[in-house]
Amino acid sequence: AQSVAQPEDQVNVAEGNPLTVKCTYSVSGNPYLFWYVQYPNRGLQFLLKYITGDNLVKGSYGFEAEFNKSQTSFHLKKPSALVSDSALYFCAVRDKSSSASKIIFGSGTRLSIRP
Amino acid sequence: EAGVAQSPRYKIIEKRQSVAFWCNPISGHATLYWYQQILGQGPKLLIQFQNNGVVDDSQLPKDRFSAERLKGVDSTLKIQPAKLEDSAVYLCASSFSGAGGAGELFFGEGSRLTVL
């Protein structure tokens, strides 16, 4: 069975500092990995995904994520945080090996950027 | 390009009443998903359609929840009778790629259900 874990419920960062939101996953085969952001009273918005190839993936709003197969991790990063980055972030995984596999979401990490 | 449309945005009902949510995916997207998001949790997949066929409904409480996508375009999710624990946001999403593909999901803004 596939699963995804976001070990931190909340991450607090000062504006201008680098940020990291952690994600680890478990699948039987190889993964497709995704990050989404959710603003209050809105649906989820896609940020970036890893399919194959380069382990460093760049996405929207200056975010990037690094795929680490040995650590089964896909941490979200940004070199310099903005107050507007404050939101709820979800990591998600899908198992490549199954044509009918589901996209499973983590429990979310609330990112708070202080001015 | 129009996004995923959902209605109603908000609904308040008494327990044991029924409710229906509607979703119209992005044009051309073959795969449609319904997720349930309880406050403080990540979205949980209820049902996944590929065109008008069900790919996965393993986590749909079939004694009270039903969903259909008759013409392979828009979809309706129904709850009858509702329970207090059904209070959640119901998110509809669609994807261009087929089931199991690498395509990202595009989400609607959700339908918030409160059961009293």
PDB file of C-alpha atoms in Angstrom:
ATOM      1  CA  ALA A   1       0.000   0.000   0.000  1.00  0.00           C
ATOM      2  CA  GLN A   2       1.151   3.515  -0.671  1.00  0.00           C
ATOM      3  CA  SER A   3       1.360   6.268   1.917  1.00  0.00           C
ATOM      4  CA  VAL A   4       2.796   9.707   2.444  1.00  0.00           C
ATOM      5  CA  ALA A   5       3.862  11.423   5.659  1.00  0.00           C
ATOM      6  CA  GLN A   6       4.348  15.069   6.474  1.00  0.00           C
ATOM      7  CA  PRO A   7       6.006  14.983   9.888  1.00  0.00           C
ATOM      8  CA  GLU A   8       5.500  18.661  10.728  1.00  0.00           C
ATOM      9  CA  ASP A   9       2.049  20.094  11.343  1.00  0.00           C
ATOM     10  CA  GLN A  10       3.437  23.633  11.223  1.00  0.00           C
ATOM     11  CA  VAL A  11       6.579  25.333   9.980  1.00  0.00           C
ATOM     12  CA  ASN A  12       7.426  28.889  11.005  1.00  0.00           C
ATOM     13  CA  VAL A  13       9.958  30.916   9.032  1.00  0.00           C
ATOM     14  CA  ALA A  14      10.996  34.560   8.944  1.00  0.00           C
ATOM     15  CA  GLU A  15      10.491  36.387   5.652  1.00  0.00           C
ATOM     16  CA  GLY A  16      13.596  36.254   3.496  1.00  0.00           C
ATOM     17  CA  ASN A  17      14.888  33.051   5.079  1.00  0.00           C
ATOM     18  CA  PRO A  18      14.966  29.708   3.281  1.00  0.00           C
ATOM     19  CA  LEU A  19      12.126  27.293   3.970  1.00  0.00           C
ATOM     20  CA  THR A  20      11.760  23.521   3.855  1.00  0.00           C
ATOM     21  CA  VAL A  21       8.560  21.503   4.164  1.00  0.00           C
ATOM     22  CA  LYS A  22       9.256  17.815   4.643  1.00  0.00           C
ATOM     23  CA  CYS A  23       7.594  14.842   2.950  1.00  0.00           C
ATOM     24  CA  THR A  24       8.377  11.125   2.959  1.00  0.00           C
ATOM     25  CA  TYR A  25       6.550   8.451   1.014  1.00  0.00           C
ATOM     26  CA  SER A  26       6.093   4.720   0.690  1.00  0.00           C
ATOM     27  CA  VAL A  27       5.122   2.903  -2.520  1.00  0.00           C
ATOM     28  CA  SER A  28       5.754  -0.601  -3.793  1.00  0.00           C
ATOM     29  CA  GLY A  29       7.122   0.606  -7.120  1.00  0.00           C
ATOM     30  CA  ASN A  30       8.449   3.949  -8.285  1.00  0.00           C
ATOM     31  CA  PRO A  31       6.543   7.104  -7.428  1.00  0.00           C
ATOM     32  CA  TYR A  32       5.009  10.078  -9.055  1.00  0.00           C
ATOM     33  CA  LEU A  33       5.273  12.839  -6.444  1.00  0.00           C
ATOM     34  CA  PHE A  34       3.363  16.108  -6.199  1.00  0.00           C
ATOM     35  CA  TRP A  35       3.140  19.234  -4.077  1.00  0.00           C
ATOM     36  CA  TYR A  36      -0.032  21.280  -3.757  1.00  0.00           C
ATOM     37  CA  VAL A  37      -0.835  24.499  -1.887  1.00  0.00           C
ATOM     38  CA  GLN A  38      -4.177  25.423  -0.337  1.00  0.00           C
ATOM     39  CA  TYR A  39      -5.214  28.938   0.610  1.00  0.00           C
ATOM     40  CA  PRO A  40      -8.154  29.540   2.999  1.00  0.00           C
ATOM     41  CA  ASN A  41     -11.519  28.501   1.600  1.00  0.00           C
ATOM     42  CA  ARG A  42      -9.976  27.480  -1.704  1.00  0.00           C
ATOM     43  CA  GLY A  43      -9.257  24.243  -3.495  1.00  0.00           C
ATOM     44  CA  LEU A  44      -5.766  22.832  -3.885  1.00  0.00           C
ATOM     45  CA  GLN A  45      -3.405  24.365  -6.426  1.00  0.00           C
ATOM     46  CA  PHE A  46      -0.680  22.372  -8.137  1.00  0.00           C
ATOM     47  CA  LEU A  47       2.891  23.542  -7.441  1.00  0.00           C
ATOM     48  CA  LEU A  48       5.197  20.930  -8.970  1.00  0.00           C
ATOM     49  CA  LYS A  49       5.678  17.241  -9.668  1.00  0.00           C
ATOM     50  CA  TYR A  50       8.395  14.628 -10.041  1.00  0.00           C
ATOM     51  CA  ILE A  51       7.967  12.041 -12.787  1.00  0.00           C
ATOM     52  CA  THR A  52      11.464  10.889 -13.663  1.00  0.00           C
ATOM     53  CA  GLY A  53      14.906  12.226 -14.447  1.00  0.00           C
ATOM     54  CA  ASP A  54      16.458  15.194 -12.660  1.00  0.00           C
ATOM     55  CA  ASN A  55      16.000  14.882  -8.910  1.00  0.00           C
ATOM     56  CA  LEU A  56      15.558  18.644  -8.473  1.00  0.00           C
ATOM     57  CA  VAL A  57      12.195  19.828  -9.720  1.00  0.00           C
ATOM     58  CA  LYS A  58      11.310  23.498 -10.118  1.00  0.00           C
ATOM     59  CA  GLY A  59       7.729  24.710  -9.866  1.00  0.00           C
ATOM     60  CA  SER A  60       5.471  27.702  -9.429  1.00  0.00           C
ATOM     61  CA  TYR A  61       6.171  30.762  -7.271  1.00  0.00           C
ATOM     62  CA  GLY A  62       9.882  29.973  -6.888  1.00  0.00           C
ATOM     63  CA  PHE A  63       9.334  26.636  -5.150  1.00  0.00           C
ATOM     64  CA  GLU A  64      11.439  23.572  -5.844  1.00  0.00           C
ATOM     65  CA  ALA A  65      11.565  20.053  -4.478  1.00  0.00           C
ATOM     66  CA  GLU A  66      14.266  17.430  -4.303  1.00  0.00           C
ATOM     67  CA  PHE A  67      13.540  13.756  -4.890  1.00  0.00           C
ATOM     68  CA  ASN A  68      15.715  11.452  -2.808  1.00  0.00           C
ATOM     69  CA  LYS A  69      15.091   7.799  -3.607  1.00  0.00           C
ATOM     70  CA  SER A  70      17.305   6.354  -0.892  1.00  0.00           C
ATOM     71  CA  GLN A  71      15.567   8.391   1.793  1.00  0.00           C
ATOM     72  CA  THR A  72      12.147   8.121   0.099  1.00  0.00           C
ATOM     73  CA  SER A  73      11.728  11.861   0.520  1.00  0.00           C
ATOM     74  CA  PHE A  74      10.459  14.766  -1.564  1.00  0.00           C
ATOM     75  CA  HIS A  75      11.022  17.911   0.488  1.00  0.00           C
ATOM     76  CA  LEU A  76       9.656  21.242  -0.714  1.00  0.00           C
ATOM     77  CA  LYS A  77      12.054  24.184  -0.606  1.00  0.00           C
ATOM     78  CA  LYS A  78      12.304  27.873  -1.374  1.00  0.00           C
ATOM     79  CA  PRO A  79      15.466  29.960  -1.022  1.00  0.00           C
ATOM     80  CA  SER A  80      13.737  33.098   0.269  1.00  0.00           C
ATOM     81  CA  ALA A  81      10.291  32.982   1.894  1.00  0.00           C
ATOM     82  CA  LEU A  82       7.566  35.567   1.328  1.00  0.00           C
ATOM     83  CA  VAL A  83       4.705  36.415   3.689  1.00  0.00           C
ATOM     84  CA  SER A  84       2.367  35.479   0.814  1.00  0.00           C
ATOM     85  CA  ASP A  85       3.729  31.907   0.947  1.00  0.00           C
ATOM     86  CA  SER A  86       1.781  31.387   4.171  1.00  0.00           C
ATOM     87  CA  ALA A  87      -0.689  28.591   3.422  1.00  0.00           C
ATOM     88  CA  LEU A  88      -1.343  24.874   3.837  1.00  0.00           C
ATOM     89  CA  TYR A  89       0.925  22.588   1.820  1.00  0.00           C
ATOM     90  CA  PHE A  90       0.167  19.001   0.817  1.00  0.00           C
ATOM     91  CA  CYS A  91       2.494  16.352  -0.518  1.00  0.00           C
ATOM     92  CA  ALA A  92       0.962  13.568  -2.627  1.00  0.00           C
ATOM     93  CA  VAL A  93       2.145  10.298  -4.166  1.00  0.00           C
ATOM     94  CA  ARG A  94       0.977   7.909  -6.847  1.00  0.00           C
ATOM     95  CA  ASP A  95       2.504   4.495  -7.497  1.00  0.00           C
ATOM     96  CA  LYS A  96       3.749   4.240 -11.115  1.00  0.00           C
ATOM     97  CA  SER A  97       3.559   0.469 -11.137  1.00  0.00           C
ATOM     98  CA  SER A  98      -0.237   0.303 -11.087  1.00  0.00           C
ATOM     99  CA  SER A  99      -2.410   1.706 -13.857  1.00  0.00           C
ATOM    100  CA  ALA A 100      -5.233   2.205 -11.370  1.00  0.00           C
ATOM    101  CA  SER A 101      -3.251   3.580  -8.443  1.00  0.00           C
ATOM    102  CA  LYS A 102      -4.687   6.444  -6.426  1.00  0.00           C
ATOM    103  CA  ILE A 103      -3.154   9.783  -5.629  1.00  0.00           C
ATOM    104  CA  ILE A 104      -2.710   9.758  -1.839  1.00  0.00           C
ATOM    105  CA  PHE A 105      -2.297  13.014   0.058  1.00  0.00           C
ATOM    106  CA  GLY A 106      -0.417  13.717   3.256  1.00  0.00           C
ATOM    107  CA  SER A 107      -2.021  15.378   6.245  1.00  0.00           C
ATOM    108  CA  GLY A 108      -0.659  18.791   5.341  1.00  0.00           C
ATOM    109  CA  THR A 109       1.837  21.272   6.792  1.00  0.00           C
ATOM    110  CA  ARG A 110       0.834  24.786   7.695  1.00  0.00           C
ATOM    111  CA  LEU A 111       3.534  27.215   6.627  1.00  0.00           C
ATOM    112  CA  SER A 112       3.613  30.536   8.456  1.00  0.00           C
ATOM    113  CA  ILE A 113       5.949  33.277   7.272  1.00  0.00           C
ATOM    114  CA  ARG A 114       6.439  36.163   9.696  1.00  0.00           C
ATOM    115  CA  PRO A 115       7.394  39.624   8.409  1.00  0.00           C
TER     116      PRO A 115
ATOM    117  CA  GLU B   1      -9.550  27.982 -19.932  1.00  0.00           C
ATOM    118  CA  ALA B   2     -12.343  27.486 -17.415  1.00  0.00           C
ATOM    119  CA  GLY B   3     -11.412  25.629 -14.247  1.00  0.00           C
ATOM    120  CA  VAL B   4     -13.245  22.905 -12.364  1.00  0.00           C
ATOM    121  CA  ALA B   5     -16.677  24.171 -11.354  1.00  0.00           C
ATOM    122  CA  GLN B   6     -18.423  22.999  -8.196  1.00  0.00           C
ATOM    123  CA  SER B   7     -21.742  23.846  -6.597  1.00  0.00           C
ATOM    124  CA  PRO B   8     -23.017  24.664  -4.126  1.00  0.00           C
ATOM    125  CA  ARG B   9     -20.084  26.267  -2.286  1.00  0.00           C
ATOM    126  CA  TYR B  10     -21.769  25.923   1.079  1.00  0.00           C
ATOM    127  CA  LYS B  11     -24.548  23.709   2.391  1.00  0.00           C
ATOM    128  CA  ILE B  12     -26.011  23.298   5.879  1.00  0.00           C
ATOM    129  CA  ILE B  13     -28.371  20.393   6.560  1.00  0.00           C
ATOM    130  CA  GLU B  14     -29.773  18.450   9.481  1.00  0.00           C
ATOM    131  CA  LYS B  15     -28.554  14.909  10.094  1.00  0.00           C
ATOM    132  CA  ARG B  16     -30.503  12.258   8.200  1.00  0.00           C
ATOM    133  CA  GLN B  17     -31.267  14.730   5.390  1.00  0.00           C
ATOM    134  CA  SER B  18     -29.867  14.325   1.905  1.00  0.00           C
ATOM    135  CA  VAL B  19     -27.549  16.537  -0.114  1.00  0.00           C
ATOM    136  CA  ALA B  20     -26.097  16.548  -3.618  1.00  0.00           C
ATOM    137  CA  PHE B  21     -22.959  18.183  -4.974  1.00  0.00           C
ATOM    138  CA  TRP B  22     -22.253  18.882  -8.617  1.00  0.00           C
ATOM    139  CA  CYS B  23     -18.968  19.092 -10.451  1.00  0.00           C
ATOM    140  CA  ASN B  24     -18.071  20.063 -13.998  1.00  0.00           C
ATOM    141  CA  PRO B  25     -14.449  19.216 -14.838  1.00  0.00           C
ATOM    142  CA  ILE B  26     -12.113  20.989 -17.215  1.00  0.00           C
ATOM    143  CA  SER B  27     -13.118  20.314 -20.803  1.00  0.00           C
ATOM    144  CA  GLY B  28     -11.345  17.285 -22.221  1.00  0.00           C
ATOM    145  CA  HIS B  29     -10.280  15.852 -18.877  1.00  0.00           C
ATOM    146  CA  ALA B  30     -11.100  12.170 -18.846  1.00  0.00           C
ATOM    147  CA  THR B  31     -10.471  11.468 -15.184  1.00  0.00           C
ATOM    148  CA  LEU B  32     -12.607  12.919 -12.408  1.00  0.00           C
ATOM    149  CA  TYR B  33     -12.096  12.554  -8.673  1.00  0.00           C
ATOM    150  CA  TRP B  34     -14.136  13.292  -5.561  1.00  0.00           C
ATOM    151  CA  TYR B  35     -12.183  13.863  -2.367  1.00  0.00           C
ATOM    152  CA  GLN B  36     -13.414  14.437   1.180  1.00  0.00           C
ATOM    153  CA  GLN B  37     -11.368  16.872   3.265  1.00  0.00           C
ATOM    154  CA  ILE B  38     -12.177  16.952   6.964  1.00  0.00           C
ATOM    155  CA  LEU B  39     -10.894  19.981   8.846  1.00  0.00           C
ATOM    156  CA  GLY B  40      -7.239  19.579   9.745  1.00  0.00           C
ATOM    157  CA  GLN B  41      -6.714  16.567   7.475  1.00  0.00           C
ATOM    158  CA  GLY B  42      -5.517  15.904   3.972  1.00  0.00           C
ATOM    159  CA  PRO B  43      -7.962  15.078   1.182  1.00  0.00           C
ATOM    160  CA  LYS B  44      -9.195  11.484   1.149  1.00  0.00           C
ATOM    161  CA  LEU B  45     -10.224   9.934  -2.167  1.00  0.00           C
ATOM    162  CA  LEU B  46     -13.859   8.854  -2.269  1.00  0.00           C
ATOM    163  CA  ILE B  47     -14.228   7.876  -5.912  1.00  0.00           C
ATOM    164  CA  GLN B  48     -12.332   8.099  -9.190  1.00  0.00           C
ATOM    165  CA  PHE B  49     -13.928   7.993 -12.636  1.00  0.00           C
ATOM    166  CA  GLN B  50     -12.262   7.362 -15.986  1.00  0.00           C
ATOM    167  CA  ASN B  51     -14.753   8.784 -18.484  1.00  0.00           C
ATOM    168  CA  ASN B  52     -18.046   7.376 -17.189  1.00  0.00           C
ATOM    169  CA  GLY B  53     -16.591   4.265 -15.552  1.00  0.00           C
ATOM    170  CA  VAL B  54     -15.573   3.871 -11.922  1.00  0.00           C
ATOM    171  CA  VAL B  55     -11.859   3.168 -11.415  1.00  0.00           C
ATOM    172  CA  ASP B  56     -11.778   3.192  -7.614  1.00  0.00           C
ATOM    173  CA  ASP B  57     -14.539   3.571  -5.053  1.00  0.00           C
ATOM    174  CA  SER B  58     -12.954   1.517  -2.294  1.00  0.00           C
ATOM    175  CA  GLN B  59     -13.253   4.307   0.284  1.00  0.00           C
ATOM    176  CA  LEU B  60     -16.760   5.447  -0.626  1.00  0.00           C
ATOM    177  CA  PRO B  61     -19.261   4.628   2.184  1.00  0.00           C
ATOM    178  CA  LYS B  62     -21.684   2.996  -0.195  1.00  0.00           C
ATOM    179  CA  ASP B  63     -24.487   2.655   2.324  1.00  0.00           C
ATOM    180  CA  ARG B  64     -24.959   6.433   2.244  1.00  0.00           C
ATOM    181  CA  PHE B  65     -22.786   7.908  -0.527  1.00  0.00           C
ATOM    182  CA  SER B  66     -23.322   7.561  -4.251  1.00  0.00           C
ATOM    183  CA  ALA B  67     -21.748   9.209  -7.266  1.00  0.00           C
ATOM    184  CA  GLU B  68     -22.325   9.143 -10.982  1.00  0.00           C
ATOM    185  CA  ARG B  69     -20.809  10.509 -14.139  1.00  0.00           C
ATOM    186  CA  LEU B  70     -23.363   9.379 -16.666  1.00  0.00           C
ATOM    187  CA  LYS B  71     -22.131  11.049 -19.842  1.00  0.00           C
ATOM    188  CA  GLY B  72     -18.453  11.110 -18.916  1.00  0.00           C
ATOM    189  CA  VAL B  73     -18.459  14.850 -18.297  1.00  0.00           C
ATOM    190  CA  ASP B  74     -20.046  16.323 -15.187  1.00  0.00           C
ATOM    191  CA  SER B  75     -20.609  14.392 -11.994  1.00  0.00           C
ATOM    192  CA  THR B  76     -22.870  14.357  -8.969  1.00  0.00           C
ATOM    193  CA  LEU B  77     -22.018  13.158  -5.462  1.00  0.00           C
ATOM    194  CA  LYS B  78     -24.950  12.400  -3.174  1.00  0.00           C
ATOM    195  CA  ILE B  79     -25.159  11.714   0.541  1.00  0.00           C
ATOM    196  CA  GLN B  80     -28.321  10.140   1.939  1.00  0.00           C
ATOM    197  CA  PRO B  81     -28.823  10.100   4.880  1.00  0.00           C
ATOM    198  CA  ALA B  82     -26.169  12.477   6.166  1.00  0.00           C
ATOM    199  CA  LYS B  83     -24.389  11.956   9.482  1.00  0.00           C
ATOM    200  CA  LEU B  84     -22.609  14.472  11.682  1.00  0.00           C
ATOM    201  CA  GLU B  85     -19.232  13.018  10.682  1.00  0.00           C
ATOM    202  CA  ASP B  86     -19.933  13.867   7.033  1.00  0.00           C
ATOM    203  CA  SER B  87     -19.237  17.527   7.805  1.00  0.00           C
ATOM    204  CA  ALA B  88     -16.318  18.288   5.504  1.00  0.00           C
ATOM    205  CA  VAL B  89     -15.283  19.974   2.297  1.00  0.00           C
ATOM    206  CA  TYR B  90     -15.990  17.896  -0.783  1.00  0.00           C
ATOM    207  CA  LEU B  91     -13.410  18.556  -3.452  1.00  0.00           C
ATOM    208  CA  CYS B  92     -13.792  17.663  -7.079  1.00  0.00           C
ATOM    209  CA  ALA B  93     -10.713  17.371  -9.265  1.00  0.00           C
ATOM    210  CA  SER B  94      -9.987  16.418 -12.840  1.00  0.00           C
ATOM    211  CA  SER B  95      -6.962  15.332 -14.794  1.00  0.00           C
ATOM    212  CA  PHE B  96      -6.108  15.097 -18.466  1.00  0.00           C
ATOM    213  CA  SER B  97      -4.181  11.876 -18.030  1.00  0.00           C
ATOM    214  CA  GLY B  98      -5.849   8.557 -17.464  1.00  0.00           C
ATOM    215  CA  ALA B  99      -6.023   6.609 -14.256  1.00  0.00           C
ATOM    216  CA  GLY B 100      -2.550   5.931 -12.903  1.00  0.00           C
ATOM    217  CA  GLY B 101      -0.931   8.575 -15.086  1.00  0.00           C
ATOM    218  CA  ALA B 102       1.500  11.343 -14.191  1.00  0.00           C
ATOM    219  CA  GLY B 103      -0.890  14.196 -14.807  1.00  0.00           C
ATOM    220  CA  GLU B 104      -1.525  16.624 -12.005  1.00  0.00           C
ATOM    221  CA  LEU B 105      -4.975  17.180 -10.606  1.00  0.00           C
ATOM    222  CA  PHE B 106      -6.877  20.405 -11.075  1.00  0.00           C
ATOM    223  CA  PHE B 107      -9.193  21.124  -8.152  1.00  0.00           C
ATOM    224  CA  GLY B 108     -12.419  23.042  -7.826  1.00  0.00           C
ATOM    225  CA  GLU B 109     -12.939  25.364  -4.882  1.00  0.00           C
ATOM    226  CA  GLY B 110     -14.901  22.744  -2.972  1.00  0.00           C
ATOM    227  CA  SER B 111     -18.332  22.372  -1.433  1.00  0.00           C
ATOM    228  CA  ARG B 112     -18.378  22.854   2.338  1.00  0.00           C
ATOM    229  CA  LEU B 113     -20.975  20.684   4.075  1.00  0.00           C
ATOM    230  CA  THR B 114     -22.095  21.269   7.641  1.00  0.00           C
ATOM    231  CA  VAL B 115     -24.356  18.628   9.195  1.00  0.00           C
ATOM    232  CA  LEU B 116     -26.208  19.722  12.333  1.00  0.00           C
TER     233      LEU B 116
END
